[in-house]
Short mmCIF file of C-alpha atoms in Angstrom, two decimals:
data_model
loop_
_atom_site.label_atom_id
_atom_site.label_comp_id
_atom_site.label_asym_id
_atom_site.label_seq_id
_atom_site.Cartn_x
_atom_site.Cartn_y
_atom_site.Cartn_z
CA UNK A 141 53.60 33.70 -33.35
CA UNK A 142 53.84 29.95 -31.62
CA UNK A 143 51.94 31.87 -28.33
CA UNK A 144 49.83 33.40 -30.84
CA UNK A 145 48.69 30.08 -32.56
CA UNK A 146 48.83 28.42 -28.59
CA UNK A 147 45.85 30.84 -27.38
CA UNK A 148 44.11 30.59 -30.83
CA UNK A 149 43.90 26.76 -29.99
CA UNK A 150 42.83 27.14 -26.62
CA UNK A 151 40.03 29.24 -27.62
CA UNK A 152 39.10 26.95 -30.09
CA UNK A 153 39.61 24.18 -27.22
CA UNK A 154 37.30 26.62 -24.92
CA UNK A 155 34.91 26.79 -28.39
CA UNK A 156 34.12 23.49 -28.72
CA UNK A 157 34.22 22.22 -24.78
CA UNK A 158 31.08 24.50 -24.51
CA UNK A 159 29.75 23.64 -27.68
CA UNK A 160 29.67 20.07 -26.63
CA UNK A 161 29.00 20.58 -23.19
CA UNK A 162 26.76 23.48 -23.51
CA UNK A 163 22.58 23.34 -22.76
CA UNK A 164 20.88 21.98 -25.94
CA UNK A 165 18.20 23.85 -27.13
CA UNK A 166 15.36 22.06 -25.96
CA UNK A 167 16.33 22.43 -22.40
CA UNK A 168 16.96 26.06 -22.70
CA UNK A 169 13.24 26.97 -24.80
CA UNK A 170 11.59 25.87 -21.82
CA UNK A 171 13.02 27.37 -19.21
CA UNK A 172 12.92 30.89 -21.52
CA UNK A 173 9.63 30.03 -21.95
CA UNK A 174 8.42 29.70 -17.97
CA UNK A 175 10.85 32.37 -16.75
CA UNK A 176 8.22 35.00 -18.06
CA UNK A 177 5.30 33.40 -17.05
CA UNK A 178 6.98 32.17 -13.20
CA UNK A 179 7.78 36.08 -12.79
CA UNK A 180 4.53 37.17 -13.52
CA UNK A 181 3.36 34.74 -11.01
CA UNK A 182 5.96 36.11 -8.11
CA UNK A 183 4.71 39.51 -9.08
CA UNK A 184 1.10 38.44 -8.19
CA UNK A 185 1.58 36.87 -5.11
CA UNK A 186 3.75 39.58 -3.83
CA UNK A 187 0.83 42.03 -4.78
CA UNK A 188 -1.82 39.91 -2.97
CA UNK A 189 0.66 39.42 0.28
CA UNK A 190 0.93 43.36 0.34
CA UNK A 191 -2.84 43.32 -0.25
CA UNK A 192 -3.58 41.17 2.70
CA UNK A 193 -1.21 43.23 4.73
CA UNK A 194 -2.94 46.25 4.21
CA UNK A 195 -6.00 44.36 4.99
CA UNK A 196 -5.15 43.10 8.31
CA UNK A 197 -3.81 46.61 9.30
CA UNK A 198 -7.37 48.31 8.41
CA UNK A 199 -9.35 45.31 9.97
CA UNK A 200 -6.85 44.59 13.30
CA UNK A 201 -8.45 47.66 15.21
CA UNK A 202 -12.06 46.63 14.10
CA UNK A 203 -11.67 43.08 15.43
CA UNK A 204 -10.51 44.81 18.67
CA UNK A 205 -13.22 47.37 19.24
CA UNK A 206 -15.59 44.18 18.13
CA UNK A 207 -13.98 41.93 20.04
CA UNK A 208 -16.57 41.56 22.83
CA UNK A 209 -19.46 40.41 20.18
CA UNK A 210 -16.87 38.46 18.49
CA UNK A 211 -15.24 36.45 20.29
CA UNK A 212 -18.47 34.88 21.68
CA UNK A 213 -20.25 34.68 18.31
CA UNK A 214 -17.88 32.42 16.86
CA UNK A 215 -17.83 30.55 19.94
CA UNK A 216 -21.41 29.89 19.28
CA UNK A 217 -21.13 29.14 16.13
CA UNK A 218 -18.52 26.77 16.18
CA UNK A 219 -20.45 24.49 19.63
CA UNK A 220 -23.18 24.88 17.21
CA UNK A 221 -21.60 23.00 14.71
CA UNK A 222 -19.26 20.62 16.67
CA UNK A 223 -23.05 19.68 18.13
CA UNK A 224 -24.67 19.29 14.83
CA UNK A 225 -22.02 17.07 13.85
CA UNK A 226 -21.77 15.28 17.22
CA UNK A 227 -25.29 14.22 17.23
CA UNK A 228 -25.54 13.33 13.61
CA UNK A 229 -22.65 11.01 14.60
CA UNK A 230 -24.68 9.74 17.29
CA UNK A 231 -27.71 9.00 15.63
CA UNK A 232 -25.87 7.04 12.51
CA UNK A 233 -24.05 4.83 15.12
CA UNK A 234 -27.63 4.41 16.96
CA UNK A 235 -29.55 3.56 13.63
CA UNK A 236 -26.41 1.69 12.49
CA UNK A 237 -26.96 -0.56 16.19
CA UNK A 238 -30.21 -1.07 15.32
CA UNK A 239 -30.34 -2.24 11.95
CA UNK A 240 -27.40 -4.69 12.93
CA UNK A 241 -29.74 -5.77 16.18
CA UNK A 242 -32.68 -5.98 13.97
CA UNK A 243 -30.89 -8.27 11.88
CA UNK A 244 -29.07 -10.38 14.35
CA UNK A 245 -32.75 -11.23 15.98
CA UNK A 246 -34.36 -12.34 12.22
CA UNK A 247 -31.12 -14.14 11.84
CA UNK A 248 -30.38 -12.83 8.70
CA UNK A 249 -26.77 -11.21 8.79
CA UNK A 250 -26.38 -10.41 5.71
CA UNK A 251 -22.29 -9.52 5.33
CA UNK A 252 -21.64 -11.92 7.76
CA UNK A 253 -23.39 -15.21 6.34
CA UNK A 254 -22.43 -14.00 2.63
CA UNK A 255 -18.74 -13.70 3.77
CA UNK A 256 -18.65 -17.11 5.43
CA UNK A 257 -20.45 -19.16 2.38
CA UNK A 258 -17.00 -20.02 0.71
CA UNK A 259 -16.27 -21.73 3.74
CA UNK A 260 -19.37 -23.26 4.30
CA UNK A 261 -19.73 -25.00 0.30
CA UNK A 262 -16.49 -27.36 0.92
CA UNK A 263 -17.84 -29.02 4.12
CA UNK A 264 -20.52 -31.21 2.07
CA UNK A 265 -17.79 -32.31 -0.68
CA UNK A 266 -15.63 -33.40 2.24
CA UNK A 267 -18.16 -35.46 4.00
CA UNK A 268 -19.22 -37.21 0.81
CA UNK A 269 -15.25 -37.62 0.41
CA UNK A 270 -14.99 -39.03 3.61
CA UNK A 271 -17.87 -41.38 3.19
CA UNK A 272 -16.93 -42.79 -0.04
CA UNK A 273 -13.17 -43.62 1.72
CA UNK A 274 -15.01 -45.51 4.77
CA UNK A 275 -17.24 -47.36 2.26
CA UNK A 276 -13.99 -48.49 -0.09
CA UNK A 277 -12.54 -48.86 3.01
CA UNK A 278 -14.96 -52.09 3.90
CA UNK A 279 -15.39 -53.23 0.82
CA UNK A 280 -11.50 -53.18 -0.07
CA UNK A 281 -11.09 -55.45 3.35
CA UNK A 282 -9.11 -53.01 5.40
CA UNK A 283 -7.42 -50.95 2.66
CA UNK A 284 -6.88 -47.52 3.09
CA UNK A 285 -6.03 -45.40 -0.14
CA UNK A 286 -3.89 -42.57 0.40
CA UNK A 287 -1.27 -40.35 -1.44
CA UNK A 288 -0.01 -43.71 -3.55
CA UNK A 289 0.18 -45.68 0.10
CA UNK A 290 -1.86 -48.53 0.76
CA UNK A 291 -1.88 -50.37 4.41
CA UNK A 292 -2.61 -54.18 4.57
CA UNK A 293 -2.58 -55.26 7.84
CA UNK A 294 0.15 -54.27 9.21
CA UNK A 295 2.59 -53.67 6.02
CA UNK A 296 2.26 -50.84 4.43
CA UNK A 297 3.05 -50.87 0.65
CA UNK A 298 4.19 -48.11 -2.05
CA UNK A 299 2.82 -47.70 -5.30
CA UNK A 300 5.21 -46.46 -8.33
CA UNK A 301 4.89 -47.46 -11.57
CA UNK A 302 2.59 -50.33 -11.02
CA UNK A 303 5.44 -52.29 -8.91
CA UNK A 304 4.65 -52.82 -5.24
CA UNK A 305 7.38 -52.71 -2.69
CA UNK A 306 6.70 -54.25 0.81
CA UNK A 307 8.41 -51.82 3.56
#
């Protein structure tokens, strides 16, 4: 009776380890869900690779006994089309040469000039900077202003907290 009661409690041990442990139910709904339909879809490709099989074996002596018109047809058509699309290459990169040339000789280039004006707008604020520091700079007799440091002479002095310190 104790071995009896032993395996009763392992099964209930088994029980309840795979009750716990076990897939919950929303994992298993979708995989019962798309097992039907991803069979269905094996099915159908299996039919079209037979399909294409059986294809290939009617067509394969066709393409042989045609093989002399063929072979040079699509050879024909496809210089015909790596020369379409060669010389519409071409004749972008020509046009494209002489817009830009066009453009270079009226001395308008457009990208070029717009992409540079950010650079261009500080250069006025500096020289009016600049000339406003050489114009204190005579009036102040010799002063120059700069980060908190002013030179007299040949001292130069520090500014903090309205106290000067000669160094």
């Amino acid at each position: 009776m104790a071995e009896h009661r032993q395996q009763l409690r392992r099964t209930d041990d088994m029980k309840n380890f795979f009750h716990e442990n076990g897939p919950s139910t929303s994992k298993v709904l979708p995989v019962a869900t798309l097992l039907p339909v991803g069979g269905t879809l094996l099915l159908l490709s299996g039919l079209s690779l037979i399909g294409s099989l059986i294809g290939l074996a009617i067509a394969a002596p066709l393409f042989l006994i045609f093989s002399p018109v063929l072979v040079p047809a699509a050879l024909l058509i496809a210089g015909s089309i790596a020369g379409f699309l060669t010389s519409g290459a071409f004749g972008i990169t020509g046009l494209s040469s002489l817009s830009w040339i066009a453009n270079y000789i009226r001395g308008s280039r457009g990208s070029m000039s717009q992409g540079l004006d950010p650079v261009k707008w500080p250069l006025p604020d500096t020289a009016l900077s600049m000339e406003q520091k050489i114009q204190n700079r005579s009036q102040g007799g010799g002063r120059i202003s700069e980060g908190g440091r002013e030179q007299e002479g040949g001292k130069s002095t520090t500014q903090e907290g309205g106290n000067k310190t000669v160094g």
